mmCIF file with all atom_site columns, C-alpha atoms in Angstrom:
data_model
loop_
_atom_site.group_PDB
_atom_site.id
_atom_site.type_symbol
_atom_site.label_atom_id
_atom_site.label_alt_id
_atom_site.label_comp_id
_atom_site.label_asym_id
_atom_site.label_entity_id
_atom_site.label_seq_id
_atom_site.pdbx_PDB_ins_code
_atom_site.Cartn_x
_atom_site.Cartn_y
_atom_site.Cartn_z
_atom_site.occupancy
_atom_site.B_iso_or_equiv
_atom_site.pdbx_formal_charge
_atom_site.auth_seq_id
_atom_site.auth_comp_id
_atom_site.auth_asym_id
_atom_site.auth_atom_id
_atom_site.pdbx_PDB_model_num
ATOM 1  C CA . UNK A 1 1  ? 102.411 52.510 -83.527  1.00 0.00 ? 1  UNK A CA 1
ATOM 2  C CA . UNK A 1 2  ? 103.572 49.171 -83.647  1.00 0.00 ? 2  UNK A CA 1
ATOM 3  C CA . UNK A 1 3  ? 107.505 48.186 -84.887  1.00 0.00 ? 3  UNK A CA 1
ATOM 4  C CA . UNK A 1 4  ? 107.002 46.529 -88.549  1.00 0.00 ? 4  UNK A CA 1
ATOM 5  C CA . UNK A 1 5  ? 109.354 44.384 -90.601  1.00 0.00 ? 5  UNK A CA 1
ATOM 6  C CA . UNK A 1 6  ? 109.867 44.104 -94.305  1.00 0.00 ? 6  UNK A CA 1
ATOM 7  C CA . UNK A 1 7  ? 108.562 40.752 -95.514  1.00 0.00 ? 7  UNK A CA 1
ATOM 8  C CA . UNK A 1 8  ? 109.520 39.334 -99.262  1.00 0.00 ? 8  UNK A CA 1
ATOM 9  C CA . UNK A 1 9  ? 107.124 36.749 -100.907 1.00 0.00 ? 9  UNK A CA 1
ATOM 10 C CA . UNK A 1 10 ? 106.301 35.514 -104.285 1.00 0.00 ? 10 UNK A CA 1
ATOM 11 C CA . UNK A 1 11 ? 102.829 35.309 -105.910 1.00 0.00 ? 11 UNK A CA 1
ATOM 12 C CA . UNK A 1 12 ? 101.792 33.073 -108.747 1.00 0.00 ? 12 UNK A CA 1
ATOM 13 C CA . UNK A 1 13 ? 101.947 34.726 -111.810 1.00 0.00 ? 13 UNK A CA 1
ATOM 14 C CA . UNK A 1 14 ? 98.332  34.136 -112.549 1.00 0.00 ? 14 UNK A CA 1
ATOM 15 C CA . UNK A 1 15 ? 97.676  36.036 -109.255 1.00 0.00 ? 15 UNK A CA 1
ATOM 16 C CA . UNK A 1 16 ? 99.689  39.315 -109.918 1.00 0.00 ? 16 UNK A CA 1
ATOM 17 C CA . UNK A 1 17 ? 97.456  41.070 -112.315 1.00 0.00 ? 17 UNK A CA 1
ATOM 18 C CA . UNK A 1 18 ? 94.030  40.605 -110.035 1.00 0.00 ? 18 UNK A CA 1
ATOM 19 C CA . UNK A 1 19 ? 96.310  41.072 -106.746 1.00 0.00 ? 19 UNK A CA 1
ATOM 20 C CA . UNK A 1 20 ? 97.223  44.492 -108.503 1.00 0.00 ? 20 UNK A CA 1
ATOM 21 C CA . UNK A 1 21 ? 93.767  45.631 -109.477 1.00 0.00 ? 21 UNK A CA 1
ATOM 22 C CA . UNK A 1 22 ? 91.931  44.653 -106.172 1.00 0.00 ? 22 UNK A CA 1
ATOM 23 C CA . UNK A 1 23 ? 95.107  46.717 -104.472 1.00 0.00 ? 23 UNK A CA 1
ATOM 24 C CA . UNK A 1 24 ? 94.012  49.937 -107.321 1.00 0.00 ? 24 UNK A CA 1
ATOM 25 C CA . UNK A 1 25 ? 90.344  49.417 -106.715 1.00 0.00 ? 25 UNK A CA 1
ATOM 26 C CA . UNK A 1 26 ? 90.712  49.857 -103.161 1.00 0.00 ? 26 UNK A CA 1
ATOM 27 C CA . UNK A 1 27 ? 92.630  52.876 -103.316 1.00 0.00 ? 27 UNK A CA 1
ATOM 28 C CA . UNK A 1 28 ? 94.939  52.056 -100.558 1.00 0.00 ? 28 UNK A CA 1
ATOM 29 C CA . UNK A 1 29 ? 98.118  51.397 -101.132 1.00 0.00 ? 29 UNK A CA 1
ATOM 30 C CA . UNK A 1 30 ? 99.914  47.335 -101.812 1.00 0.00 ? 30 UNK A CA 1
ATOM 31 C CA . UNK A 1 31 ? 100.878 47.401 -97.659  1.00 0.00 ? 31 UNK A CA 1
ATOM 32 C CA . UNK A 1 32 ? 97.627  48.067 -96.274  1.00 0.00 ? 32 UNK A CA 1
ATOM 33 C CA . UNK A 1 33 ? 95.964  46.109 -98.272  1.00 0.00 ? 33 UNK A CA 1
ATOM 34 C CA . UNK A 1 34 ? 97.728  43.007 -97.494  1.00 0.00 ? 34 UNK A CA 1
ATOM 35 C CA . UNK A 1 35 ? 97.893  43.978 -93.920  1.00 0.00 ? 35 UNK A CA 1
ATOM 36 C CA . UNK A 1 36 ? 94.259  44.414 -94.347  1.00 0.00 ? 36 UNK A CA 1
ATOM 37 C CA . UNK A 1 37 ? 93.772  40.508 -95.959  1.00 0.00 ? 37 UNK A CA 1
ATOM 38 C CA . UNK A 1 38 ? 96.133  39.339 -93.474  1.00 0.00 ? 38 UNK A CA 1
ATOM 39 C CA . UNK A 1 39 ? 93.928  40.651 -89.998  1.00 0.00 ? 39 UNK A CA 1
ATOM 40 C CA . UNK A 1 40 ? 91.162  39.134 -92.245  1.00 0.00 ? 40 UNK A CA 1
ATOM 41 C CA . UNK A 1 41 ? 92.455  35.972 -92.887  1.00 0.00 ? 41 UNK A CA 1
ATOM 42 C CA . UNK A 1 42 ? 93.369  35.208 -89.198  1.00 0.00 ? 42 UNK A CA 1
ATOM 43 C CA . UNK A 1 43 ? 90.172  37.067 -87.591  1.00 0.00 ? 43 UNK A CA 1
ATOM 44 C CA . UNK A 1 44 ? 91.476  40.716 -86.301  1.00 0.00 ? 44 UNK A CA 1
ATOM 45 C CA . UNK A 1 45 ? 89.826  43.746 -87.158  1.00 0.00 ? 45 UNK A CA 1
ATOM 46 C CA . UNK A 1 46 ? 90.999  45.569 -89.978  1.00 0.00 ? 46 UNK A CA 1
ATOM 47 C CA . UNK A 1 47 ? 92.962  48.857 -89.283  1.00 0.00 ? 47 UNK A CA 1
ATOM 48 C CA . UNK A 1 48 ? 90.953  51.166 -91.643  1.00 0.00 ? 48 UNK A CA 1
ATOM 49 C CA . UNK A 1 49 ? 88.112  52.747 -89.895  1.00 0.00 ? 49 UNK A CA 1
ATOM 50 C CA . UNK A 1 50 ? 86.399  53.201 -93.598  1.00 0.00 ? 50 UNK A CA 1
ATOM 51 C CA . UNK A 1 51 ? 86.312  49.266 -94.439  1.00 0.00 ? 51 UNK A CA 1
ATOM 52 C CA . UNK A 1 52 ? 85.247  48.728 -90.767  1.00 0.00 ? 52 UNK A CA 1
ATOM 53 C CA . UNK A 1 53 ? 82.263  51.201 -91.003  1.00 0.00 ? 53 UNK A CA 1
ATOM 54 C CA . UNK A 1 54 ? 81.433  49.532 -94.875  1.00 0.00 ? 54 UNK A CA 1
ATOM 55 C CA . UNK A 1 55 ? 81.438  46.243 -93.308  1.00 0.00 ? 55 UNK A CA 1
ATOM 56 C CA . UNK A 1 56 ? 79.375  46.930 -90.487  1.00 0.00 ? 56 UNK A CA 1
ATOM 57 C CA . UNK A 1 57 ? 76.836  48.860 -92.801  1.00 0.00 ? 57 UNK A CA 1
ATOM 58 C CA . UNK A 1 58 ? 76.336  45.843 -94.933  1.00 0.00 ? 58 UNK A CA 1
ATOM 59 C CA . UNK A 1 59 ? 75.903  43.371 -92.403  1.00 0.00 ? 59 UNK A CA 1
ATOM 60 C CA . UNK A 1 60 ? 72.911  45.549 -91.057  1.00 0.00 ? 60 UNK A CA 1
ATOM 61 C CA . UNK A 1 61 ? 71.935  45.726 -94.528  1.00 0.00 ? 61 UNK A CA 1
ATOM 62 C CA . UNK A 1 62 ? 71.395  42.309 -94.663  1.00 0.00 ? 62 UNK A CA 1
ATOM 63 C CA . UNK A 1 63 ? 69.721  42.244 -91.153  1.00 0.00 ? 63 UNK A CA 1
ATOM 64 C CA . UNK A 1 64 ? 67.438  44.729 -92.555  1.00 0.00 ? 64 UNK A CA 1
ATOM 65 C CA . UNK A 1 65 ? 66.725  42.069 -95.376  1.00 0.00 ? 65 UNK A CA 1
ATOM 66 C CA . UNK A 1 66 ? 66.352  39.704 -93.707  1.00 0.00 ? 66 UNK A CA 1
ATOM 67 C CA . UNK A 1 67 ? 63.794  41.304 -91.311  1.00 0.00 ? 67 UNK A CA 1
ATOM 68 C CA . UNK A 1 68 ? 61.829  42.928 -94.042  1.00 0.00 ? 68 UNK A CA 1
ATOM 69 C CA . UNK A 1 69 ? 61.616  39.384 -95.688  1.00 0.00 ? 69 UNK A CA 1
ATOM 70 C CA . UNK A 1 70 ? 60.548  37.429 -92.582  1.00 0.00 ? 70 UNK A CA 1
ATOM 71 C CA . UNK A 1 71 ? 63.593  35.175 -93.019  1.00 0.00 ? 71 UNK A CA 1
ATOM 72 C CA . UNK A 1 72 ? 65.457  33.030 -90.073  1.00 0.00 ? 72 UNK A CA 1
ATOM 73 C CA . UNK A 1 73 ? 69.434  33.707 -89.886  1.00 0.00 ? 73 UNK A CA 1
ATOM 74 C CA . UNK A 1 74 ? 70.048  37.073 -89.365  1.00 0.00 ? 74 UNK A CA 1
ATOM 75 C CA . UNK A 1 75 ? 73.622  37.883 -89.273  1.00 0.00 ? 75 UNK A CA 1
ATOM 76 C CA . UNK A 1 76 ? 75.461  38.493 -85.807  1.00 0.00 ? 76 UNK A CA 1
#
């Protein structure tokens, strides 16, 4: 595993409550969440194997859709 650092930053106060409740509805804890919005943000993978599997089921979800439909723009 990779070294990590501590990092301090502020949030808007308007942001706190629905930062906190996306972090409790994900059941993961505060650091891998934001570690998780972070690899987002700048186009990495995300480091839990459960969100990567979710994702990947719901983009061939909407393949599915999409194929079942007859529609153009099926998601890479």
């Amino acid at each position: 595993m990779s070294k990590s650092l501590s990092v301090t930053f502020r949030l808007p106060a308007e942001l706190v409550e629905t930062f906190s409740s996306a972090v409790s509805d994900s059941g993961s804890d505060k650091t891998t969440w934001l570690i998780d919005a972070v690899r987002q943000k700048i186009g990495q993978p995300e480091s839990n194997p459960d969100h990567r599997l979710l994702a990947l089921v719901e983009r061939m979800e909407t393949a599915a859709a999409a194929l079942i439909g007859g529609k153009q723009g099926i998601p890479l």
